[in-house]
mmCIF file of C-alpha atoms in Angstrom:
data_model
loop_
_atom_site.group_PDB
_atom_site.id
_atom_site.type_symbol
_atom_site.label_atom_id
_atom_site.label_comp_id
_atom_site.label_asym_id
_atom_site.label_seq_id
_atom_site.Cartn_x
_atom_site.Cartn_y
_atom_site.Cartn_z
ATOM 1 C CA UNK H 1 -36.776 -162.413 72.277
ATOM 2 C CA UNK H 2 -39.886 -163.375 74.267
ATOM 3 C CA UNK H 3 -42.173 -162.549 71.322
ATOM 4 C CA UNK H 4 -39.929 -164.370 68.872
ATOM 5 C CA UNK H 5 -39.610 -167.433 71.104
ATOM 6 C CA UNK H 6 -43.394 -167.745 71.421
ATOM 7 C CA UNK H 7 -43.468 -167.864 67.625
ATOM 8 C CA UNK H 8 -40.672 -170.414 67.543
ATOM 9 C CA UNK H 9 -42.497 -172.765 69.933
ATOM 10 C CA UNK H 10 -45.671 -172.408 67.867
ATOM 11 C CA UNK H 11 -43.653 -173.496 64.821
ATOM 12 C CA UNK H 12 -41.879 -176.354 66.638
ATOM 13 C CA UNK H 13 -45.200 -177.792 67.820
ATOM 14 C CA UNK H 14 -46.936 -177.352 64.467
ATOM 15 C CA UNK H 15 -43.953 -178.788 62.578
ATOM 16 C CA UNK H 16 -43.898 -181.910 64.769
ATOM 17 C CA UNK H 17 -47.610 -182.415 64.155
ATOM 18 C CA UNK H 18 -47.133 -181.826 60.410
ATOM 19 C CA UNK H 19 -44.331 -184.411 60.160
ATOM 20 C CA UNK H 20 -46.368 -186.941 62.126
ATOM 21 C CA UNK H 21 -49.436 -186.363 59.906
ATOM 22 C CA UNK H 22 -47.439 -186.626 56.673
ATOM 23 C CA UNK H 23 -45.473 -189.736 57.656
ATOM 24 C CA UNK H 24 -47.007 -191.341 60.791
ATOM 25 C CA UNK H 25 -43.403 -192.326 61.582
ATOM 26 C CA UNK H 26 -41.665 -191.953 64.962
ATOM 27 C CA UNK H 27 -38.333 -192.506 63.197
ATOM 28 C CA UNK H 28 -38.883 -189.493 60.934
ATOM 29 C CA UNK H 29 -39.812 -187.379 63.955
ATOM 30 C CA UNK H 30 -36.402 -188.257 65.342
ATOM 31 C CA UNK H 31 -34.726 -187.727 61.960
ATOM 32 C CA UNK H 32 -36.145 -184.197 61.522
ATOM 33 C CA UNK H 33 -34.976 -183.311 65.030
ATOM 34 C CA UNK H 34 -31.557 -184.771 64.167
ATOM 35 C CA UNK H 35 -31.241 -182.740 60.979
ATOM 36 C CA UNK H 36 -32.266 -179.550 62.780
ATOM 37 C CA UNK H 37 -29.463 -179.921 65.317
ATOM 38 C CA UNK H 38 -26.710 -181.718 63.368
ATOM 39 C CA UNK H 39 -25.252 -178.469 61.914
ATOM 40 C CA UNK H 40 -24.789 -177.198 65.472
ATOM 41 C CA UNK H 41 -22.551 -180.201 66.128
ATOM 42 C CA UNK H 42 -20.543 -179.500 62.970
ATOM 43 C CA UNK H 43 -20.377 -175.701 62.999
ATOM 44 C CA UNK H 44 -20.933 -174.300 66.502
ATOM 45 C CA UNK H 45 -17.220 -174.381 67.402
ATOM 46 C CA UNK H 46 -16.541 -172.200 64.366
ATOM 47 C CA UNK H 47 -19.445 -170.008 65.489
ATOM 48 C CA UNK H 48 -17.641 -169.535 68.810
ATOM 49 C CA UNK H 49 -14.470 -168.335 67.110
ATOM 50 C CA UNK H 50 -16.556 -165.909 65.029
ATOM 51 C CA UNK H 51 -18.255 -164.646 68.222
ATOM 52 C CA UNK H 52 -14.836 -163.847 69.716
ATOM 53 C CA UNK H 53 -13.784 -161.985 66.546
ATOM 54 C CA UNK H 54 -16.874 -160.171 65.204
ATOM 55 C CA UNK H 55 -19.371 -157.691 66.648
ATOM 56 C CA UNK H 56 -21.992 -159.930 68.278
ATOM 57 C CA UNK H 57 -24.802 -157.505 67.497
ATOM 58 C CA UNK H 58 -24.126 -157.801 63.748
ATOM 59 C CA UNK H 59 -24.040 -161.595 64.012
ATOM 60 C CA UNK H 60 -27.376 -161.682 65.833
ATOM 61 C CA UNK H 61 -29.046 -159.311 63.365
ATOM 62 C CA UNK H 62 -27.974 -161.548 60.472
ATOM 63 C CA UNK H 63 -29.114 -164.754 62.156
ATOM 64 C CA UNK H 64 -32.532 -163.387 63.169
ATOM 65 C CA UNK H 65 -33.172 -162.238 59.579
ATOM 66 C CA UNK H 66 -32.196 -165.678 58.297
ATOM 67 C CA UNK H 67 -34.553 -167.409 60.745
ATOM 68 C CA UNK H 68 -37.387 -165.152 59.552
ATOM 69 C CA UNK H 69 -36.820 -165.978 55.870
ATOM 70 C CA UNK H 70 -36.753 -169.727 56.569
ATOM 71 C CA UNK H 71 -40.023 -169.514 58.520
ATOM 72 C CA UNK H 72 -41.656 -167.687 55.589
ATOM 73 C CA UNK H 73 -40.428 -170.412 53.209
ATOM 74 C CA UNK H 74 -41.955 -173.151 55.382
ATOM 75 C CA UNK H 75 -45.234 -171.211 55.637
ATOM 76 C CA UNK H 76 -45.559 -170.654 51.883
ATOM 77 C CA UNK H 77 -44.802 -174.278 51.008
ATOM 78 C CA UNK H 78 -47.339 -175.494 53.562
ATOM 79 C CA UNK H 79 -50.041 -173.019 52.496
ATOM 80 C CA UNK H 80 -49.887 -174.095 48.841
ATOM 81 C CA UNK H 81 -49.728 -177.800 49.792
ATOM 82 C CA UNK H 82 -46.293 -178.196 48.234
ATOM 83 C CA UNK H 83 -44.665 -179.285 51.477
ATOM 84 C CA UNK H 84 -42.967 -182.682 51.661
ATOM 85 C CA UNK H 85 -40.965 -184.381 54.415
ATOM 86 C CA UNK H 86 -37.797 -183.715 52.408
ATOM 87 C CA UNK H 87 -38.468 -179.984 52.290
ATOM 88 C CA UNK H 88 -39.102 -179.931 56.058
ATOM 89 C CA UNK H 89 -35.761 -181.701 56.527
ATOM 90 C CA UNK H 90 -33.947 -179.195 54.289
ATOM 91 C CA UNK H 91 -35.377 -176.211 56.172
ATOM 92 C CA UNK H 92 -34.484 -177.919 59.476
ATOM 93 C CA UNK H 93 -30.866 -178.243 58.302
ATOM 94 C CA UNK H 94 -30.693 -174.567 57.302
ATOM 95 C CA UNK H 95 -32.170 -173.500 60.649
ATOM 96 C CA UNK H 96 -29.481 -175.574 62.342
ATOM 97 C CA UNK H 97 -26.735 -173.839 60.352
ATOM 98 C CA UNK H 98 -28.045 -170.426 61.404
ATOM 99 C CA UNK H 99 -28.346 -171.556 65.029
ATOM 100 C CA UNK H 100 -24.696 -172.667 65.049
ATOM 101 C CA UNK H 101 -23.660 -169.022 64.633
ATOM 102 C CA UNK H 102 -26.530 -167.465 66.597
ATOM 103 C CA UNK H 103 -26.229 -169.402 69.861
ATOM 104 C CA UNK H 104 -22.566 -168.730 70.864
ATOM 105 C CA UNK H 105 -23.017 -164.974 70.311
ATOM 106 C CA UNK H 106 -26.367 -164.892 72.099
ATOM 107 C CA UNK H 107 -25.007 -166.809 75.100
ATOM 108 C CA UNK H 108 -21.763 -164.844 75.413
ATOM 109 C CA UNK H 109 -23.255 -161.358 74.917
ATOM 110 C CA UNK H 110 -25.061 -161.577 78.285
ATOM 111 C CA UNK H 111 -21.927 -160.671 80.270
ATOM 112 C CA UNK H 112 -21.335 -157.639 78.040
ATOM 113 C CA UNK H 113 -24.833 -156.426 78.920
ATOM 114 C CA UNK H 114 -24.923 -157.034 82.705
ATOM 115 C CA UNK H 115 -21.442 -157.930 84.040
ATOM 116 C CA UNK H 116 -20.383 -161.032 85.994
ATOM 117 C CA UNK H 117 -21.929 -159.907 89.297
ATOM 118 C CA UNK H 118 -25.457 -160.084 87.825
ATOM 119 C CA UNK H 119 -24.810 -163.063 85.559
ATOM 120 C CA UNK H 120 -26.968 -165.703 87.291
ATOM 121 C CA UNK H 121 -29.874 -163.250 87.571
ATOM 122 C CA UNK H 122 -29.572 -162.411 83.868
ATOM 123 C CA UNK H 123 -29.290 -166.040 82.738
ATOM 124 C CA UNK H 124 -32.232 -166.970 84.959
ATOM 125 C CA UNK H 125 -34.363 -164.120 83.579
ATOM 126 C CA UNK H 126 -33.371 -165.115 80.057
ATOM 127 C CA UNK H 127 -34.498 -168.643 80.920
ATOM 128 C CA UNK H 128 -37.720 -167.175 82.292
ATOM 129 C CA UNK H 129 -38.378 -165.526 78.921
ATOM 130 C CA UNK H 130 -37.501 -168.752 77.091
ATOM 131 C CA UNK H 131 -39.734 -170.879 79.289
ATOM 132 C CA UNK H 132 -42.603 -168.416 79.383
ATOM 133 C CA UNK H 133 -42.612 -168.821 75.620
ATOM 134 C CA UNK H 134 -42.296 -172.590 76.045
ATOM 135 C CA UNK H 135 -45.425 -172.460 78.178
ATOM 136 C CA UNK H 136 -47.400 -170.075 75.953
ATOM 137 C CA UNK H 137 -46.269 -171.133 72.460
ATOM 138 C CA UNK H 138 -47.311 -174.811 72.380
ATOM 139 C CA UNK H 139 -50.657 -174.030 74.026
ATOM 140 C CA UNK H 140 -51.339 -171.408 71.339
ATOM 141 C CA UNK H 141 -50.139 -173.841 68.681
ATOM 142 C CA UNK H 142 -52.778 -176.366 69.694
ATOM 143 C CA UNK H 143 -55.440 -173.684 69.178
ATOM 144 C CA UNK H 144 -53.922 -172.196 65.995
ATOM 145 C CA UNK H 145 -53.441 -175.576 64.292
ATOM 146 C CA UNK H 146 -57.196 -176.100 64.655
ATOM 147 C CA UNK H 147 -58.133 -172.551 63.543
ATOM 148 C CA UNK H 148 -55.638 -170.981 61.116
ATOM 149 C CA UNK H 149 -53.848 -174.189 60.150
ATOM 150 C CA UNK H 150 -50.191 -175.141 60.233
ATOM 151 C CA UNK H 151 -49.182 -172.621 57.564
ATOM 152 C CA UNK H 152 -50.708 -169.873 59.722
ATOM 153 C CA UNK H 153 -48.532 -171.022 62.620
ATOM 154 C CA UNK H 154 -45.433 -170.728 60.446
ATOM 155 C CA UNK H 155 -46.424 -167.239 59.242
ATOM 156 C CA UNK H 156 -46.848 -166.113 62.850
ATOM 157 C CA UNK H 157 -43.353 -167.354 63.664
ATOM 158 C CA UNK H 158 -41.856 -165.509 60.686
ATOM 159 C CA UNK H 159 -43.486 -162.223 61.721
ATOM 160 C CA UNK H 160 -42.382 -162.691 65.339
ATOM 161 C CA UNK H 161 -38.709 -162.305 64.361
ATOM 162 C CA UNK H 162 -39.331 -158.594 63.763
ATOM 163 C CA UNK H 163 -39.354 -158.124 67.553
ATOM 164 C CA UNK H 164 -35.718 -159.182 68.229
ATOM 165 C CA UNK H 165 -34.525 -157.451 65.048
ATOM 166 C CA UNK H 166 -36.025 -154.131 66.191
ATOM 167 C CA UNK H 167 -34.737 -154.676 69.743
ATOM 168 C CA UNK H 168 -31.198 -155.378 68.549
ATOM 169 C CA UNK H 169 -31.217 -152.197 66.466
ATOM 170 C CA UNK H 170 -32.105 -150.241 69.624
ATOM 171 C CA UNK H 171 -29.507 -151.844 71.915
ATOM 172 C CA UNK H 172 -25.957 -150.530 72.313
ATOM 173 C CA UNK H 173 -23.496 -153.303 73.191
ATOM 174 C CA UNK H 174 -19.983 -152.494 74.371
ATOM 175 C CA UNK H 175 -18.177 -155.563 73.111
ATOM 176 C CA UNK H 176 -14.751 -154.006 72.786
ATOM 177 C CA UNK H 177 -13.214 -155.882 75.721
ATOM 178 C CA UNK H 178 -14.282 -159.228 74.310
ATOM 179 C CA UNK H 179 -13.021 -158.698 70.749
ATOM 180 C CA UNK H 180 -9.595 -160.013 69.873
ATOM 181 C CA UNK H 181 -6.968 -157.572 68.695
ATOM 182 C CA UNK H 182 -4.760 -160.139 66.973
ATOM 183 C CA UNK H 183 -6.799 -162.420 64.789
ATOM 184 C CA UNK H 184 -4.851 -165.537 63.923
ATOM 185 C CA UNK H 185 -5.762 -168.527 61.801
ATOM 186 C CA UNK H 186 -9.270 -169.741 62.621
ATOM 187 C CA UNK H 187 -8.161 -173.310 63.396
ATOM 188 C CA UNK H 188 -5.432 -171.994 65.710
ATOM 189 C CA UNK H 189 -7.977 -169.932 67.652
ATOM 190 C CA UNK H 190 -10.279 -172.930 67.859
ATOM 191 C CA UNK H 191 -7.555 -175.255 69.185
ATOM 192 C CA UNK H 192 -6.435 -172.594 71.656
ATOM 193 C CA UNK H 193 -9.940 -172.470 73.102
ATOM 194 C CA UNK H 194 -10.216 -176.270 73.325
ATOM 195 C CA UNK H 195 -6.846 -176.525 75.099
ATOM 196 C CA UNK H 196 -7.981 -173.943 77.621
ATOM 197 C CA UNK H 197 -11.139 -175.933 78.460
ATOM 198 C CA UNK H 198 -9.308 -179.271 78.623
ATOM 199 C CA UNK H 199 -6.906 -177.739 81.135
ATOM 200 C CA UNK H 200 -9.688 -176.874 83.606
ATOM 201 C CA UNK H 201 -11.199 -179.961 85.279
ATOM 202 C CA UNK H 202 -14.339 -178.311 86.666
ATOM 203 C CA UNK H 203 -15.201 -176.799 83.276
ATOM 204 C CA UNK H 204 -14.644 -180.154 81.598
ATOM 205 C CA UNK H 205 -16.910 -182.034 84.016
ATOM 206 C CA UNK H 206 -19.665 -179.431 83.689
ATOM 207 C CA UNK H 207 -19.510 -179.569 79.887
ATOM 208 C CA UNK H 208 -19.584 -183.377 80.065
ATOM 209 C CA UNK H 209 -22.720 -183.223 82.254
ATOM 210 C CA UNK H 210 -24.396 -181.069 79.615
ATOM 211 C CA UNK H 211 -23.401 -183.523 76.885
ATOM 212 C CA UNK H 212 -24.787 -186.605 78.653
ATOM 213 C CA UNK H 213 -28.044 -184.840 79.464
ATOM 214 C CA UNK H 214 -28.388 -183.652 75.883
ATOM 215 C CA UNK H 215 -27.571 -187.033 74.328
ATOM 216 C CA UNK H 216 -29.789 -189.184 76.546
ATOM 217 C CA UNK H 217 -32.175 -186.906 78.405
ATOM 218 C CA UNK H 218 -33.791 -184.555 75.896
ATOM 219 C CA UNK H 219 -35.139 -186.937 73.244
ATOM 220 C CA UNK H 220 -38.414 -187.384 75.157
ATOM 221 C CA UNK H 221 -39.582 -184.035 73.708
ATOM 222 C CA UNK H 222 -39.279 -185.426 70.170
ATOM 223 C CA UNK H 223 -41.856 -188.084 70.978
ATOM 224 C CA UNK H 224 -44.458 -185.756 72.474
ATOM 225 C CA UNK H 225 -46.840 -186.257 69.497
ATOM 226 C CA UNK H 226 -46.675 -190.023 70.104
ATOM 227 C CA UNK H 227 -47.390 -189.663 73.834
ATOM 228 C CA UNK H 228 -50.261 -187.251 73.084
ATOM 229 C CA UNK H 229 -51.825 -189.258 70.246
ATOM 230 C CA UNK H 230 -51.143 -192.941 70.961
ATOM 231 C CA UNK H 231 -50.339 -193.333 74.670
ATOM 232 C CA UNK H 232 -52.300 -190.653 76.536
ATOM 233 C CA UNK H 233 -54.829 -190.134 73.695
ATOM 234 C CA UNK H 234 -55.302 -186.371 74.206
ATOM 235 C CA UNK H 235 -54.854 -185.127 70.612
ATOM 236 C CA UNK H 236 -53.357 -181.869 69.318
ATOM 237 C CA UNK H 237 -54.678 -179.702 72.158
ATOM 238 C CA UNK H 238 -53.317 -182.198 74.682
ATOM 239 C CA UNK H 239 -49.956 -182.048 72.907
ATOM 240 C CA UNK H 240 -49.885 -178.287 73.440
ATOM 241 C CA UNK H 241 -50.633 -178.698 77.146
ATOM 242 C CA UNK H 242 -47.990 -181.422 77.575
ATOM 243 C CA UNK H 243 -45.329 -179.218 76.031
ATOM 244 C CA UNK H 244 -46.514 -176.132 77.897
ATOM 245 C CA UNK H 245 -46.461 -177.685 81.364
ATOM 246 C CA UNK H 246 -42.751 -178.374 80.979
ATOM 247 C CA UNK H 247 -42.416 -174.641 80.476
ATOM 248 C CA UNK H 248 -44.362 -173.984 83.685
ATOM 249 C CA UNK H 249 -41.824 -175.965 85.722
ATOM 250 C CA UNK H 250 -38.969 -174.299 83.889
ATOM 251 C CA UNK H 251 -40.420 -170.834 84.521
ATOM 252 C CA UNK H 252 -40.712 -171.585 88.245
ATOM 253 C CA UNK H 253 -37.052 -172.645 88.243
ATOM 254 C CA UNK H 254 -35.913 -169.554 86.337
ATOM 255 C CA UNK H 255 -37.742 -167.114 88.597
ATOM 256 C CA UNK H 256 -36.481 -168.941 91.686
ATOM 257 C CA UNK H 257 -32.867 -168.698 90.500
ATOM 258 C CA UNK H 258 -33.278 -165.031 89.609
ATOM 259 C CA UNK H 259 -34.510 -164.375 93.154
ATOM 260 C CA UNK H 260 -31.588 -166.304 94.702
ATOM 261 C CA UNK H 261 -28.979 -164.382 92.722
ATOM 262 C CA UNK H 262 -25.308 -165.207 93.289
ATOM 263 C CA UNK H 263 -25.854 -167.684 96.142
ATOM 264 C CA UNK H 264 -23.516 -170.264 97.708
ATOM 265 C CA UNK H 265 -23.789 -174.042 97.229
ATOM 266 C CA UNK H 266 -24.571 -173.920 93.519
ATOM 267 C CA UNK H 267 -22.994 -177.374 93.160
ATOM 268 C CA UNK H 268 -25.371 -179.008 95.641
ATOM 269 C CA UNK H 269 -28.433 -177.610 93.894
ATOM 270 C CA UNK H 270 -26.939 -178.709 90.557
ATOM 271 C CA UNK H 271 -26.618 -182.335 91.695
ATOM 272 C CA UNK H 272 -30.124 -182.322 93.214
ATOM 273 C CA UNK H 273 -31.698 -180.903 90.065
ATOM 274 C CA UNK H 274 -29.832 -183.390 87.851
ATOM 275 C CA UNK H 275 -31.147 -186.318 89.904
ATOM 276 C CA UNK H 276 -34.706 -184.926 89.904
ATOM 277 C CA UNK H 277 -34.490 -184.611 86.113
ATOM 278 C CA UNK H 278 -33.436 -188.246 85.659
ATOM 279 C CA UNK H 279 -36.050 -189.698 88.020
ATOM 280 C CA UNK H 280 -38.818 -187.554 86.494
ATOM 281 C CA UNK H 281 -37.887 -188.878 83.055
ATOM 282 C CA UNK H 282 -38.393 -192.473 84.252
ATOM 283 C CA UNK H 283 -41.694 -191.470 85.881
ATOM 284 C CA UNK H 284 -42.969 -189.832 82.683
ATOM 285 C CA UNK H 285 -42.057 -192.886 80.599
ATOM 286 C CA UNK H 286 -43.902 -195.178 83.036
ATOM 287 C CA UNK H 287 -47.057 -193.056 83.289
ATOM 288 C CA UNK H 288 -50.317 -193.832 81.515
ATOM 289 C CA UNK H 289 -52.179 -191.130 83.440
ATOM 290 C CA UNK H 290 -52.501 -187.689 81.871
ATOM 291 C CA UNK H 291 -52.308 -185.905 85.245
ATOM 292 C CA UNK H 292 -49.277 -187.911 86.400
ATOM 293 C CA UNK H 293 -47.562 -187.201 83.079
ATOM 294 C CA UNK H 294 -48.210 -183.468 83.534
ATOM 295 C CA UNK H 295 -46.689 -183.585 87.033
ATOM 296 C CA UNK H 296 -43.613 -185.466 85.774
ATOM 297 C CA UNK H 297 -43.131 -182.965 82.941
ATOM 298 C CA UNK H 298 -43.384 -180.031 85.331
ATOM 299 C CA UNK H 299 -40.611 -181.570 87.460
ATOM 300 C CA UNK H 300 -38.585 -182.166 84.279
ATOM 301 C CA UNK H 301 -38.934 -178.515 83.328
ATOM 302 C CA UNK H 302 -37.890 -177.304 86.789
ATOM 303 C CA UNK H 303 -34.894 -179.618 87.036
ATOM 304 C CA UNK H 304 -33.567 -179.082 83.514
ATOM 305 C CA UNK H 305 -33.575 -175.276 83.688
ATOM 306 C CA UNK H 306 -32.122 -175.250 87.202
ATOM 307 C CA UNK H 307 -29.223 -177.471 86.134
ATOM 308 C CA UNK H 308 -28.552 -175.791 82.788
ATOM 309 C CA UNK H 309 -28.720 -172.243 84.222
ATOM 310 C CA UNK H 310 -26.313 -173.144 87.022
ATOM 311 C CA UNK H 311 -23.844 -174.775 84.617
ATOM 312 C CA UNK H 312 -24.029 -171.818 82.220
ATOM 313 C CA UNK H 313 -23.436 -169.345 85.072
ATOM 314 C CA UNK H 314 -20.492 -171.203 86.613
ATOM 315 C CA UNK H 315 -18.819 -171.644 83.228
ATOM 316 C CA UNK H 316 -19.140 -167.938 82.374
ATOM 317 C CA UNK H 317 -17.882 -166.876 85.806
ATOM 318 C CA UNK H 318 -14.781 -169.046 85.394
ATOM 319 C CA UNK H 319 -13.805 -168.132 81.820
ATOM 320 C CA UNK H 320 -11.742 -165.055 80.804
ATOM 321 C CA UNK H 321 -13.443 -162.716 78.324
ATOM 322 C CA UNK H 322 -11.092 -163.630 75.479
ATOM 323 C CA UNK H 323 -12.304 -167.263 75.524
ATOM 324 C CA UNK H 324 -15.988 -166.580 76.289
ATOM 325 C CA UNK H 325 -17.364 -167.092 72.770
ATOM 326 C CA UNK H 326 -15.398 -170.307 72.312
ATOM 327 C CA UNK H 327 -16.439 -171.697 75.687
ATOM 328 C CA UNK H 328 -20.068 -170.939 74.896
ATOM 329 C CA UNK H 329 -19.643 -172.633 71.533
ATOM 330 C CA UNK H 330 -18.368 -175.780 73.285
ATOM 331 C CA UNK H 331 -21.319 -175.484 75.674
ATOM 332 C CA UNK H 332 -23.706 -175.300 72.693
ATOM 333 C CA UNK H 333 -21.748 -178.044 70.903
ATOM 334 C CA UNK H 334 -22.514 -180.429 73.767
ATOM 335 C CA UNK H 335 -25.976 -179.076 74.602
ATOM 336 C CA UNK H 336 -27.471 -178.760 71.119
ATOM 337 C CA UNK H 337 -24.834 -180.601 69.077
ATOM 338 C CA UNK H 338 -25.158 -183.937 70.896
ATOM 339 C CA UNK H 339 -28.958 -183.671 70.785
ATOM 340 C CA UNK H 340 -29.367 -184.782 67.148
ATOM 341 C CA UNK H 341 -27.425 -187.969 67.731
ATOM 342 C CA UNK H 342 -29.480 -188.667 70.830
ATOM 343 C CA UNK H 343 -32.664 -188.044 68.836
ATOM 344 C CA UNK H 344 -31.469 -190.309 66.031
ATOM 345 C CA UNK H 345 -30.585 -193.109 68.464
ATOM 346 C CA UNK H 346 -33.876 -192.640 70.297
ATOM 347 C CA UNK H 347 -35.809 -192.749 67.018
ATOM 348 C CA UNK H 348 -34.111 -196.019 66.050
ATOM 349 C CA UNK H 349 -34.696 -197.554 69.504
ATOM 350 C CA UNK H 350 -38.323 -196.387 69.548
ATOM 351 C CA UNK H 351 -38.877 -198.093 66.217
ATOM 352 C CA UNK H 352 -37.956 -201.466 67.758
ATOM 353 C CA UNK H 353 -38.558 -201.099 71.529
ATOM 354 C CA UNK H 354 -41.413 -198.602 71.527
ATOM 355 C CA UNK H 355 -41.423 -195.001 72.721
ATOM 356 C CA UNK H 356 -42.055 -195.534 76.481
ATOM 357 C CA UNK H 357 -39.220 -198.060 76.908
ATOM 358 C CA UNK H 358 -36.848 -195.816 74.970
ATOM 359 C CA UNK H 359 -37.584 -192.812 77.218
ATOM 360 C CA UNK H 360 -37.290 -194.985 80.341
ATOM 361 C CA UNK H 361 -33.897 -196.259 79.164
ATOM 362 C CA UNK H 362 -32.744 -192.656 78.730
ATOM 363 C CA UNK H 363 -33.820 -191.758 82.257
ATOM 364 C CA UNK H 364 -32.002 -194.737 83.760
ATOM 365 C CA UNK H 365 -28.770 -193.880 81.904
ATOM 366 C CA UNK H 366 -28.918 -190.274 83.168
ATOM 367 C CA UNK H 367 -29.566 -191.439 86.733
ATOM 368 C CA UNK H 368 -26.550 -193.770 86.710
ATOM 369 C CA UNK H 369 -24.318 -191.070 85.247
ATOM 370 C CA UNK H 370 -25.220 -188.417 87.819
ATOM 371 C CA UNK H 371 -24.763 -190.891 90.673
ATOM 372 C CA UNK H 372 -21.284 -191.608 89.284
ATOM 373 C CA UNK H 373 -20.493 -187.877 89.084
ATOM 374 C CA UNK H 374 -21.477 -187.454 92.737
ATOM 375 C CA UNK H 375 -19.246 -190.350 93.816
ATOM 376 C CA UNK H 376 -16.141 -189.797 91.675
ATOM 377 C CA UNK H 377 -16.131 -185.982 91.393
ATOM 378 C CA UNK H 378 -17.240 -184.706 94.826
ATOM 379 C CA UNK H 379 -15.707 -181.278 94.102
ATOM 380 C CA UNK H 380 -18.782 -180.504 91.953
ATOM 381 C CA UNK H 381 -20.884 -180.341 95.146
ATOM 382 C CA UNK H 382 -18.546 -177.672 96.558
ATOM 383 C CA UNK H 383 -18.982 -175.139 93.725
#
């Protein structure tokens, strides 16, 4: 996955730059991000039911092949100068549909590979791979955009999907304990999973924390081309560094959590990291200094991965195997499914208020929410 994720971040960075060059519109940056994540909101719950019913390895092989074909399509259209904003939007939608089925299986298969006792270590190391790629990919994208062009970036991403496909073919996954013997109506299975989550207060609060962070706190990444080009004036290479430094902070967090293992006081660290995330967001929005912005983004990367990894671990330790795919689909529904609506709102606000004020507003909302969680739900600190 590390190889593939480097390719994905190269494509994400190049695609953002391509949209901005074609349209010079912050609203369309937000719209493309919305369309890429909207299918996750609509379909990820169904993807969770499928993950509890079907061999996860087969699901992941199908989704990785689909991602590869879509990357090739984007590369070919860009190479022959046929690409339009509408085509980018269509490919973003299709990628979102694939992700809706990929993510619940990918999240829930971790326990089948390592067991609950090593879950935090595994999730943290998975985050380390993700954020190593987040650090490497955008930096390479800044170089590749200037050398082999944006179509070359998309070709590299397409080829990179061969790595997880080959790896999956080599891995044996014992998913028998997680597969359901009696497969009922899909809607019945879905409602059964939702009732289970609604009946567990801690799970519900943790999922709600993910949703608020996703809706208000993640849209800053959509506006990175604007910060790089118009506010900090550092160009395409500076954009790569800005996106990479977030990965540096996230990698530090992931390796730190992997070293800690299954430690006590997860709830306290969760609250601390959530507050650091919110305050860093306000700091980044206020900054006009390149170095200060890099420092704020590094803190953002550390705090976001710390919080998300802890929430993911606690949720998977609490849930029985039979509901794991559905719980992870709800997790992805709030994490990635709320993101498009946050991006769309942020794009509309940025159009009228400007990008810095929009990001600052998001940080303030997150700060107020996490303070409220600490006051009204003190049991979170005792996890």
